[in-house]
Coordinates of C-alpha atoms in Angstrom, one line a residue:
Chain A
M1 CA -0.1 -0.1 -0.1
G2 CA 1.2 3.5 -0.9
L3 CA 2.5 5.8 1.9
A4 CA 0.1 8.3 0.8
V5 CA -2.8 6.1 1.0
R6 CA -1.8 5.1 4.5
Y7 CA -1.5 8.7 5.7
A8 CA -4.7 9.6 3.9
G9 CA -6.2 6.8 6.0
L10 CA -4.6 7.8 9.2
A11 CA -5.7 11.4 8.8
A12 CA -9.3 10.5 8.1
L13 CA -9.4 8.4 11.4
A14 CA -7.8 11.3 13.0
A15 CA -10.5 13.6 11.7
F16 CA -13.2 11.3 12.8
A17 CA -11.4 11.3 16.4
I18 CA -11.0 15.2 16.9
F19 CA -13.6 16.9 14.6
P20 CA -16.3 17.1 17.1
L21 CA -13.7 18.4 19.6
L22 CA -12.8 21.2 16.9
W23 CA -16.4 21.9 16.1
L24 CA -17.1 22.5 19.8
L25 CA -14.2 25.0 19.6
S26 CA -15.4 26.5 16.6
I27 CA -18.9 27.2 17.9
A28 CA -17.6 28.7 20.9
L29 CA -15.5 30.9 19.0
R30 CA -17.8 32.3 16.6
A31 CA -19.6 35.6 17.6
T32 CA -23.1 35.3 16.2
G33 CA -25.3 33.2 14.1
S34 CA -27.1 30.1 14.7
V35 CA -25.6 26.9 16.0
F36 CA -27.7 24.7 13.9
G37 CA -28.8 24.9 10.3
F38 CA -27.7 23.8 6.9
P39 CA -25.1 24.1 5.9
P40 CA -23.2 24.4 9.3
Q41 CA -20.4 27.2 9.4
L42 CA -17.6 25.2 10.4
V43 CA -14.9 28.0 10.2
P44 CA -15.6 30.7 13.1
W45 CA -15.4 33.8 11.3
P46 CA -15.4 36.4 12.8
V47 CA -13.7 35.0 15.6
S48 CA -14.5 36.4 18.9
A49 CA -13.8 35.5 22.6
A50 CA -16.9 37.2 23.7
H51 CA -18.6 33.9 24.8
F52 CA -15.8 33.0 26.9
V53 CA -15.9 36.4 28.8
T54 CA -19.6 35.8 29.0
V55 CA -19.3 32.2 30.6
W56 CA -16.4 33.5 32.9
Q57 CA -18.0 36.7 34.1
T58 CA -21.7 35.9 34.3
M59 CA -21.6 32.3 35.5
P60 CA -19.8 30.9 38.6
L61 CA -17.2 29.1 36.3
P62 CA -14.2 30.5 38.3
R63 CA -15.5 28.9 41.5
F64 CA -16.0 25.7 39.7
F65 CA -12.4 25.9 38.5
A66 CA -11.1 26.5 41.9
N67 CA -13.3 23.6 43.3
T68 CA -12.0 21.2 40.6
V69 CA -8.4 22.1 41.1
L70 CA -8.7 21.5 44.8
L71 CA -10.4 18.2 44.5
C72 CA -8.0 16.8 41.8
G73 CA -5.0 18.0 44.0
A74 CA -6.3 16.5 47.0
A75 CA -7.4 13.2 45.2
V76 CA -4.0 12.9 43.4
A77 CA -2.0 13.4 46.7
L78 CA -4.2 10.9 48.7
N79 CA -4.0 8.3 46.2
V80 CA -0.2 8.5 45.4
V81 CA 0.7 8.6 49.1
L82 CA -1.8 6.0 50.3
C83 CA -1.1 3.5 47.2
A84 CA 2.5 3.9 47.7
M85 CA 2.2 3.1 51.3
A86 CA 0.1 0.0 50.7
A87 CA 2.0 -1.3 47.6
Y88 CA 5.6 -1.2 49.5
P89 CA 5.0 -4.1 52.1
L90 CA 3.2 -6.2 49.3
A91 CA 6.3 -5.9 47.1
R92 CA 9.1 -5.8 49.6
I93 CA 8.6 -7.3 52.8
E94 CA 7.5 -10.8 53.6
F95 CA 5.0 -10.8 56.5
P96 CA 2.1 -13.2 57.7
G97 CA -1.1 -12.4 55.7
R98 CA 0.6 -11.1 52.7
K99 CA -1.0 -13.5 50.2
L100 CA -4.3 -13.1 51.9
V101 CA -4.3 -9.4 51.5
A102 CA -3.0 -9.5 47.9
A103 CA -6.0 -11.9 47.3
L104 CA -8.5 -9.5 49.0
L105 CA -7.2 -6.5 47.0
L106 CA -7.4 -8.4 43.7
S107 CA -10.9 -9.6 44.1
T108 CA -11.9 -6.0 44.2
L109 CA -10.9 -5.7 40.6
M110 CA -13.3 -8.5 39.7
L111 CA -16.2 -6.7 41.6
P112 CA -18.5 -4.7 39.5
G113 CA -17.4 -1.1 40.8
H114 CA -20.1 1.5 41.2
V115 CA -22.7 -1.0 42.9
G116 CA -21.3 0.0 46.3
M117 CA -22.6 3.6 45.6
I118 CA -25.9 3.2 47.5
V119 CA -24.4 1.9 50.6
N120 CA -21.5 4.5 50.4
F121 CA -23.8 7.3 50.3
V122 CA -25.6 5.8 53.3
T123 CA -22.6 5.5 55.0
L124 CA -21.6 9.3 54.2
L125 CA -25.0 10.3 55.6
R126 CA -24.3 8.6 58.9
L127 CA -20.8 10.1 59.1
G128 CA -22.4 13.5 58.2
L129 CA -20.2 13.9 55.3
V130 CA -22.8 14.6 52.6
D131 CA -22.4 17.7 50.7
T132 CA -18.6 17.6 51.7
Y133 CA -15.5 17.4 49.9
A134 CA -14.3 14.4 52.4
G135 CA -17.4 12.8 51.1
V136 CA -16.5 13.1 47.7
L137 CA -12.8 12.2 48.0
L138 CA -12.7 9.3 50.7
P139 CA -14.5 6.4 48.8
G140 CA -11.9 7.0 45.9
A141 CA -9.0 7.9 48.0
V142 CA -7.2 4.5 47.5
S143 CA -7.3 2.7 44.0
V144 CA -6.4 -0.8 44.0
F145 CA -5.4 -0.3 40.5
G146 CA -2.9 2.2 41.8
I147 CA -1.6 -0.3 44.5
F148 CA -0.9 -3.0 42.0
L149 CA 0.6 -0.4 39.5
L150 CA 3.2 0.8 42.3
R151 CA 3.6 -2.7 43.6
Q152 CA 5.1 -3.7 40.1
A153 CA 7.2 -0.7 40.1
F154 CA 8.6 -1.4 43.7
L155 CA 9.4 -5.0 42.8
T156 CA 11.9 -3.6 40.1
V157 CA 13.9 -1.7 42.7
P158 CA 17.4 -3.6 43.1
A159 CA 17.7 -5.1 46.7
E160 CA 21.3 -3.4 47.0
L161 CA 20.0 0.0 47.4
E162 CA 17.7 -1.0 50.2
D163 CA 20.5 -2.9 51.8
A164 CA 23.0 -0.1 51.6
A165 CA 20.3 2.2 53.4
R166 CA 19.8 -0.4 56.0
I167 CA 23.4 -0.6 56.7
D168 CA 23.5 3.2 57.1
G169 CA 20.9 2.6 59.9
A170 CA 17.8 4.0 57.9
S171 CA 14.4 3.3 59.4
E172 CA 11.6 1.6 57.4
W173 CA 10.0 4.6 57.0
G174 CA 13.2 6.4 55.8
I175 CA 14.0 3.5 53.5
W176 CA 10.3 4.0 51.9
W177 CA 10.6 7.9 51.5
R178 CA 14.2 8.4 50.5
V179 CA 15.3 5.2 48.8
M180 CA 12.2 3.6 47.4
L181 CA 10.0 6.6 46.1
P182 CA 12.5 8.5 44.0
V183 CA 13.3 5.3 42.2
I184 CA 9.6 4.6 41.3
A185 CA 9.1 8.3 40.4
P186 CA 7.8 7.4 36.9
A187 CA 5.2 5.1 38.2
L188 CA 4.1 7.7 40.8
A189 CA 3.8 10.2 37.9
A190 CA 1.8 7.9 35.9
L191 CA -0.7 7.1 38.8
A192 CA -1.0 10.7 39.6
L193 CA -1.8 11.6 36.0
F194 CA -4.4 8.8 35.6
E195 CA -6.1 10.0 38.8
F196 CA -5.8 13.6 37.7
V197 CA -7.7 12.8 34.7
A198 CA -10.1 10.6 36.2
V199 CA -11.2 13.1 39.0
W200 CA -11.4 16.3 36.7
N201 CA -13.8 14.5 34.4
S202 CA -15.8 12.6 37.1
F203 CA -19.4 13.6 37.6
L204 CA -21.6 10.8 38.9
W205 CA -20.3 10.7 42.5
P206 CA -19.9 14.3 43.0
L207 CA -23.3 14.9 41.6
I208 CA -24.6 12.6 44.3
V209 CA -22.6 13.9 47.2
L210 CA -22.8 17.6 46.7
K211 CA -25.9 19.4 47.2
T212 CA -24.8 23.0 47.2
P213 CA -24.2 24.3 43.5
E214 CA -21.2 26.4 44.9
K215 CA -19.3 23.5 45.6
Y216 CA -19.6 21.8 42.4
P217 CA -16.5 20.7 40.5
L218 CA -16.5 21.8 36.6
A219 CA -18.0 18.6 35.3
V220 CA -21.2 18.9 37.5
G221 CA -21.2 22.8 37.1
L222 CA -21.2 22.7 33.4
L223 CA -24.1 20.2 33.3
Y224 CA -25.8 22.3 35.6
L225 CA -25.3 25.6 33.6
S226 CA -26.1 23.6 30.3
G227 CA -29.6 23.4 31.9
L228 CA -29.7 27.1 33.2
F229 CA -28.5 28.6 30.1
A230 CA -29.7 26.0 27.5
H231 CA -30.7 29.0 25.1
N232 CA -27.0 30.1 25.3
T233 CA -25.5 27.2 23.3
R234 CA -22.4 29.2 22.6
A235 CA -21.5 30.1 26.0
V236 CA -22.0 26.5 27.2
A237 CA -19.8 25.4 24.5
A238 CA -17.2 28.1 25.6
G239 CA -17.5 26.4 29.2
A240 CA -16.8 23.0 27.5
V241 CA -13.8 24.3 25.8
L242 CA -12.6 25.8 29.0
M243 CA -13.0 22.6 30.9
T244 CA -11.4 20.5 28.2
I245 CA -8.3 22.6 27.5
P246 CA -6.4 21.7 30.7
I247 CA -6.9 18.0 30.1
V248 CA -5.8 18.3 26.4
V249 CA -2.7 20.1 27.3
V250 CA -1.9 17.9 30.2
F251 CA -2.4 14.8 27.8
L252 CA -0.3 16.1 25.1
F253 CA 2.7 16.8 27.1
T254 CA 2.5 13.4 28.9
Q255 CA 1.0 11.0 26.2
R256 CA 3.5 8.5 26.6
Y257 CA 2.2 7.5 29.9
F258 CA -1.3 6.9 28.6
L259 CA -0.2 5.1 25.5
R260 CA 1.9 2.5 26.9
G261 CA -1.0 0.5 28.2
L262 CA -0.9 0.5 32.1
T263 CA -4.0 -1.4 32.4
V264 CA -2.7 -4.8 31.1
G265 CA 0.5 -4.7 33.1
A266 CA -1.2 -3.9 36.3
V267 CA -3.8 -6.5 36.2
R268 CA -1.7 -9.3 35.0
Chain B
M1 CA -0.6 -12.1 39.4
G2 CA 1.9 -13.3 41.7
A3 CA 2.4 -11.9 45.0
E4 CA 5.0 -15.0 45.9
A5 CA 6.8 -14.2 42.5
R6 CA 9.6 -12.3 44.0
P7 CA 11.6 -13.7 46.5
A8 CA 11.6 -11.6 49.6
R9 CA 14.5 -10.1 51.2
P10 CA 17.0 -13.2 52.3
A11 CA 17.3 -12.1 55.7
V12 CA 13.5 -12.0 56.5
R13 CA 13.0 -15.2 54.5
A14 CA 15.5 -17.0 56.8
A15 CA 13.7 -15.9 59.8
A16 CA 10.5 -17.3 58.5
R17 CA 12.0 -20.6 58.2
V18 CA 13.2 -20.7 61.6
G19 CA 9.9 -19.9 63.1
R20 CA 7.3 -22.1 61.7
R21 CA 5.3 -22.5 64.8
G22 CA 4.6 -18.9 66.2
L23 CA 6.0 -15.7 64.9
T24 CA 10.0 -15.1 65.7
R25 CA 11.0 -11.8 66.7
R26 CA 11.9 -10.6 63.4
E27 CA 8.7 -11.6 61.9
R28 CA 6.6 -9.9 64.3
R29 CA 8.7 -6.8 63.6
A30 CA 8.1 -7.3 59.9
A31 CA 4.4 -7.7 60.3
A32 CA 4.4 -4.6 62.3
V33 CA 5.9 -2.6 59.8
A34 CA 3.9 -4.0 56.9
Y35 CA 0.7 -3.6 58.6
A36 CA 1.6 0.1 59.6
F37 CA 2.1 0.8 55.8
L38 CA -1.1 -1.1 55.0
T39 CA -3.6 0.2 57.5
P40 CA -4.7 3.4 56.0
A41 CA -5.5 1.8 52.7
L42 CA -7.2 -1.3 54.2
V43 CA -9.4 1.0 56.5
L44 CA -10.5 3.0 53.7
L45 CA -11.2 0.0 51.4
G46 CA -12.7 -1.7 54.2
V47 CA -15.2 0.8 54.8
F48 CA -16.0 2.2 51.2
T49 CA -15.4 -1.2 49.2
F50 CA -15.6 -4.2 51.2
Y51 CA -18.4 -3.2 53.5
P52 CA -20.8 -2.1 50.6
V53 CA -20.6 -5.6 49.0
L54 CA -21.8 -7.2 52.2
F55 CA -24.1 -4.6 53.5
G56 CA -25.4 -3.9 50.0
T57 CA -26.6 -7.3 49.6
A58 CA -28.3 -7.1 53.1
L59 CA -29.9 -3.8 52.3
A60 CA -31.6 -5.4 49.4
L61 CA -33.8 -7.2 52.0
F62 CA -34.9 -3.9 53.6
D63 CA -37.0 -1.0 53.0
Y64 CA -35.0 2.0 53.5
D65 CA -35.8 5.6 52.8
V66 CA -32.9 7.3 54.7
I67 CA -35.1 9.0 57.1
S68 CA -37.1 6.2 59.1
P69 CA -35.1 3.1 60.3
P70 CA -34.8 0.0 57.9
R71 CA -37.7 -2.3 57.8
F72 CA -37.2 -5.9 56.8
V73 CA -39.2 -7.0 53.8
G74 CA -37.2 -10.2 52.9
L75 CA -37.3 -10.9 49.2
A76 CA -40.3 -8.7 48.5
H77 CA -38.1 -6.2 46.3
F78 CA -37.0 -9.1 44.3
R79 CA -40.7 -10.3 43.8
A80 CA -41.6 -6.7 42.9
M81 CA -39.1 -6.5 40.1
A82 CA -40.8 -9.3 38.3
E83 CA -44.0 -7.0 37.9
D84 CA -42.0 -3.7 37.6
R85 CA -42.3 -2.6 34.0
Y86 CA -39.5 -0.1 34.3
F87 CA -37.1 -2.9 35.6
W88 CA -37.7 -4.8 32.6
I89 CA -37.4 -1.8 30.1
A90 CA -34.0 -1.0 32.0
L91 CA -32.7 -4.5 32.0
G92 CA -33.6 -4.9 28.3
N93 CA -31.9 -1.5 27.2
S94 CA -28.8 -2.5 29.3
V95 CA -28.7 -6.0 27.6
K96 CA -29.1 -4.4 24.0
F97 CA -26.2 -2.0 24.9
L98 CA -23.9 -5.0 24.7
L99 CA -24.3 -5.0 21.0
V100 CA -21.8 -2.2 21.3
V101 CA -19.0 -4.7 22.6
P102 CA -18.4 -6.7 19.5
V103 CA -18.4 -3.7 17.1
L104 CA -16.1 -1.5 19.5
Q105 CA -13.7 -4.5 19.8
G106 CA -13.5 -5.3 16.3
L107 CA -12.9 -1.7 15.3
S108 CA -10.3 -1.2 18.0
I109 CA -8.3 -4.2 16.8
A110 CA -8.4 -3.0 13.5
L111 CA -7.4 0.5 14.6
A112 CA -4.5 -1.2 16.7
V113 CA -3.2 -3.1 13.6
T114 CA -3.5 0.0 11.5
V115 CA -1.2 2.2 14.0
N116 CA 1.1 -0.8 14.9
K117 CA 3.0 -0.3 11.7
P118 CA 5.7 2.4 12.5
V119 CA 5.7 5.3 9.9
R120 CA 6.7 8.9 10.7
G121 CA 4.4 10.7 13.1
I122 CA 2.6 7.9 13.8
R123 CA 2.9 8.9 17.8
W124 CA 0.7 11.9 17.0
F125 CA -2.1 9.9 15.3
R126 CA -2.2 7.4 18.3
A127 CA -2.5 10.7 20.5
A128 CA -5.3 12.0 18.2
Y129 CA -7.3 8.8 18.5
Y130 CA -6.7 8.6 22.3
L131 CA -7.9 12.2 22.7
P132 CA -11.8 11.5 23.1
V133 CA -10.9 9.1 26.0
V134 CA -9.4 11.7 28.1
T135 CA -12.2 14.3 27.4
S136 CA -14.9 14.7 29.8
M137 CA -18.2 13.0 29.1
V138 CA -20.0 16.0 30.2
A139 CA -18.2 17.8 27.3
V140 CA -18.5 14.9 25.0
G141 CA -22.1 14.5 25.6
L142 CA -22.9 18.0 25.2
M143 CA -21.1 18.3 21.8
W144 CA -22.6 15.2 20.5
R145 CA -26.1 16.4 21.5
W146 CA -25.7 19.3 19.4
L147 CA -23.9 17.3 16.6
L148 CA -26.8 14.9 16.6
E149 CA -29.7 17.5 16.4
Q150 CA -32.2 17.3 13.5
D151 CA -30.3 20.2 12.2
G152 CA -26.9 19.6 13.1
V153 CA -23.9 18.7 11.4
V154 CA -24.1 14.9 11.2
N155 CA -27.4 15.2 9.4
W156 CA -25.8 17.8 7.3
L157 CA -23.1 15.4 6.4
L158 CA -25.1 12.5 5.8
L159 CA -27.5 14.5 3.7
S160 CA -24.8 15.9 1.5
I161 CA -23.5 12.5 0.8
G162 CA -26.8 11.2 0.0
A163 CA -26.9 8.5 3.0
L164 CA -30.0 10.0 4.3
A165 CA -33.2 11.3 2.4
R166 CA -34.2 13.6 4.9
P167 CA -32.9 14.9 8.4
V168 CA -33.3 12.5 11.5
A169 CA -33.7 13.5 15.2
W170 CA -31.2 11.0 16.4
L171 CA -31.6 11.4 20.0
G172 CA -35.3 12.2 19.8
D173 CA -36.4 9.3 17.8
P174 CA -37.4 6.4 20.1
D175 CA -36.2 3.6 17.5
L176 CA -32.8 5.4 17.1
A177 CA -32.0 7.2 20.5
L178 CA -30.4 4.0 22.0
Y179 CA -28.1 3.3 18.9
A180 CA -27.2 7.1 18.7
V181 CA -25.9 6.8 22.4
M182 CA -24.0 3.5 21.7
F183 CA -22.3 5.3 18.7
V184 CA -21.0 8.0 21.3
T185 CA -19.9 5.2 23.6
L186 CA -18.1 3.8 20.5
W187 CA -16.5 7.0 19.6
K188 CA -15.0 7.6 23.0
G189 CA -13.9 4.1 23.7
L190 CA -12.0 3.3 20.5
G191 CA -8.8 4.9 21.7
F192 CA -8.9 3.2 25.0
Y193 CA -9.1 -0.1 23.7
M194 CA -6.7 0.7 20.8
V195 CA -4.0 0.8 23.5
I196 CA -4.8 -2.5 25.0
Y197 CA -4.5 -4.1 21.5
L198 CA -1.4 -2.2 20.8
V199 CA 0.2 -3.6 23.8
G200 CA -0.9 -7.0 22.8
L201 CA 0.4 -6.7 19.4
Q202 CA 3.7 -5.6 20.4
A203 CA 4.1 -8.5 22.6
I204 CA 3.8 -11.0 19.4
S205 CA 7.2 -11.7 18.0
P206 CA 7.5 -10.3 14.3
E207 CA 9.1 -13.7 13.5
V208 CA 5.9 -15.6 13.9
E209 CA 4.1 -13.7 11.5
E210 CA 7.0 -13.6 8.9
A211 CA 7.1 -17.3 9.2
A212 CA 3.6 -17.3 8.3
V213 CA 4.3 -15.1 5.2
V214 CA 7.3 -17.5 4.2
D215 CA 4.8 -20.4 4.2
G216 CA 2.9 -18.5 1.5
A217 CA 0.1 -17.1 3.7
T218 CA -1.7 -14.0 2.5
R219 CA -1.9 -10.9 4.6
W220 CA -5.6 -11.8 5.8
Q221 CA -4.6 -15.5 6.7
V222 CA -1.7 -14.1 8.6
F223 CA -4.1 -11.9 10.5
R224 CA -6.8 -14.5 10.8
R225 CA -4.8 -17.5 11.7
V226 CA -1.6 -16.1 13.5
T227 CA -2.3 -12.7 15.0
L228 CA -5.8 -13.1 16.1
P229 CA -5.2 -16.2 18.3
L230 CA -2.3 -14.6 19.7
L231 CA -4.1 -11.4 20.6
R232 CA -6.8 -13.7 22.7
P233 CA -5.5 -12.4 26.2
S234 CA -5.9 -8.9 25.1
I235 CA -9.3 -9.6 23.6
L236 CA -10.5 -11.3 26.9
L237 CA -9.3 -8.5 29.0
A238 CA -10.9 -5.7 26.6
S239 CA -14.0 -7.4 26.0
T240 CA -14.5 -8.0 29.7
I241 CA -13.9 -4.5 30.4
S242 CA -16.0 -3.5 27.6
A243 CA -19.0 -5.5 28.6
M244 CA -19.0 -4.6 32.2
A245 CA -19.0 -0.8 31.0
A246 CA -21.8 -1.6 28.7
L247 CA -24.1 -3.2 31.3
K248 CA -23.7 -0.5 33.8
V249 CA -23.6 2.5 31.3
F250 CA -24.9 5.7 32.6
E251 CA -22.8 8.9 31.9
E252 CA -23.5 9.2 28.2
V253 CA -27.5 8.4 28.8
Y254 CA -27.5 11.1 31.7
V255 CA -25.9 13.9 29.7
M256 CA -27.7 13.1 26.3
T257 CA -31.0 11.8 26.7
G258 CA -31.8 11.6 30.3
G259 CA -33.4 8.1 29.8
G260 CA -35.8 9.4 27.0
P261 CA -37.5 9.6 24.7
M262 CA -40.1 7.2 26.2
F263 CA -37.7 5.4 28.3
R264 CA -35.8 4.0 25.3
T265 CA -32.5 4.8 26.8
Y266 CA -33.3 3.9 30.2
T267 CA -30.6 1.6 31.5
M268 CA -30.3 -0.5 34.8
F269 CA -27.9 1.9 36.2
Y270 CA -30.0 4.8 35.4
Y271 CA -32.9 3.2 37.3
I272 CA -30.6 2.5 40.3
F273 CA -29.8 6.2 40.3
D274 CA -33.3 7.2 40.0
R275 CA -34.7 5.0 42.7
G276 CA -31.8 5.3 45.0
F277 CA -30.8 8.8 44.9
Q278 CA -34.0 10.7 43.1
Q279 CA -36.7 8.7 45.0
L280 CA -34.5 7.7 48.0
D281 CA -35.6 4.3 47.8
M282 CA -32.6 2.7 48.8
G283 CA -33.6 -0.9 49.6
Y284 CA -35.2 -1.4 46.2
A285 CA -32.1 0.3 44.6
A286 CA -29.9 -2.0 46.4
A287 CA -31.9 -5.0 45.1
L288 CA -31.5 -3.8 41.8
A289 CA -27.8 -3.4 42.0
V290 CA -27.6 -6.8 43.4
V291 CA -29.3 -7.9 40.1
L292 CA -27.0 -6.0 38.0
A293 CA -23.9 -7.2 40.0
G294 CA -25.1 -10.7 39.3
A295 CA -25.5 -10.1 35.5
I296 CA -22.1 -8.5 35.4
L297 CA -20.3 -11.3 37.1
A298 CA -22.1 -13.9 35.0
L299 CA -21.2 -12.2 31.9
S300 CA -17.6 -11.9 32.9
A301 CA -17.7 -15.8 33.6
V302 CA -19.1 -16.5 30.1
N303 CA -16.6 -14.1 28.5
F304 CA -13.7 -16.2 30.3
R305 CA -15.2 -19.5 29.2
I306 CA -15.2 -18.4 25.6
F307 CA -11.9 -17.0 25.3
R308 CA -10.1 -19.5 27.7
E309 CA -11.4 -22.5 26.5
G310 CA -11.1 -22.6 22.9
G311 CA -14.6 -21.4 21.7
W312 CA -12.3 -19.6 19.3
T313 CA -10.3 -22.4 18.0
Y314 CA -8.1 -22.1 14.8
H315 CA -7.0 -25.5 14.3

């Protein structure tokens, strides 16, 4: 097959994958005119940032942005620290019950997630955590996927490094913090990225837990705005673009982490 | 998976041999350290992952509206389901949604094979195909809702190439809405499964395929008889993930159709959400969740059987 044909095929597929995103950008950027109707105006001309200004100034978008950043930061920190703690003994220490703990954790990967939502909501009610960020964060604060991902990474750390630190009199905590974590930094980064994207985009659980619109993260807030401002498609589109840009930027700079296929390695 | 695959540190292992009965001092120390590291994670998983499995099953036997104390009703919820029209509608739609799995997997395999050949810039094409995966379902749902409008871009495109005679309200037509939602699931999922299959393809040594070519096999025969069978572990993994996701589909429905028109996109998970969180009928919702979990586990078991035990033999 000719190279030109190959590239034409790849480009057509790429158009299929990214055209909807470009179209979203296009309707957000065009100042006036209908979003619908034939033929659609694909190229935004004249270009205008008016809708971005509108959505930023008249809707509580900055607030939603700040909420999302806060939630993402906390979720990433919790997951990275707690998963790294749990994965360390599973990889490096032989202790009674290790196989049992590993099997127990593995069994959760087979369980259909989400089904625990109802009980988790009842638990949050009892703990008084409904409509709090703690309620949004705690059920997802440890990911079993993350534990297995980091366990794989800990397994690759050479024993000599650990032995040397032990001879120098380092504590277990010190070994974990000063010897192990720096070595597995790439795996920590991968987990942080996956968690960041997942939390940035998640809306079902925050929608259930949070009752006050001022506390909404972007994903829930945008949905809420799309109901309130249904007549203003272009402003809602601008909001969707603003929500998507940070993820696209992060993804483009870190794509190798996503395209290496961590799921397979972690489950096997 | 092998928790035992890696030898533990020699010193600690030696200690384990000495003290078979009762724990040695060293073992006790190792255990103390290990559980100190594990405790925060185990407590959180215990409360929010293991406890719901046990208590969720129990809750299905109670009436509970969050305000008054739970009242035991036995299997009444399960009996009520048999008569519950919405349950059957939701279950039917969720099962129908499984149609997306073979299509999505077939296209993802084709896509992975296409991008497996290294050409200049392939990295950026792969990234482009993956972009829908990292985009929020809220943004995706909103934009596809607009694209699929009666006077939206999709209709314009299909009309101008002559594939349609007149515009169609994809999400508003009771006969089409579910398929339109499935199409969006497909569009968003392709890149994710492409990566799983790419990893699988890259694990296949090129010599195997080359040997088949030397033996005079055509390109299609090599794919059919060599590549595809070797890809079976990836197919098992991907189709299990995909089937689980299809049965509990929610987000695309919530953003795009809200279960409509006329309940034609109302799915099991949507019904659980409605009953549990909108109507605060937690007991019935828990019973629905038990049924859904049962369906998901059964499906995964079937999937494992098909791909493990040569339901797909090639010789």
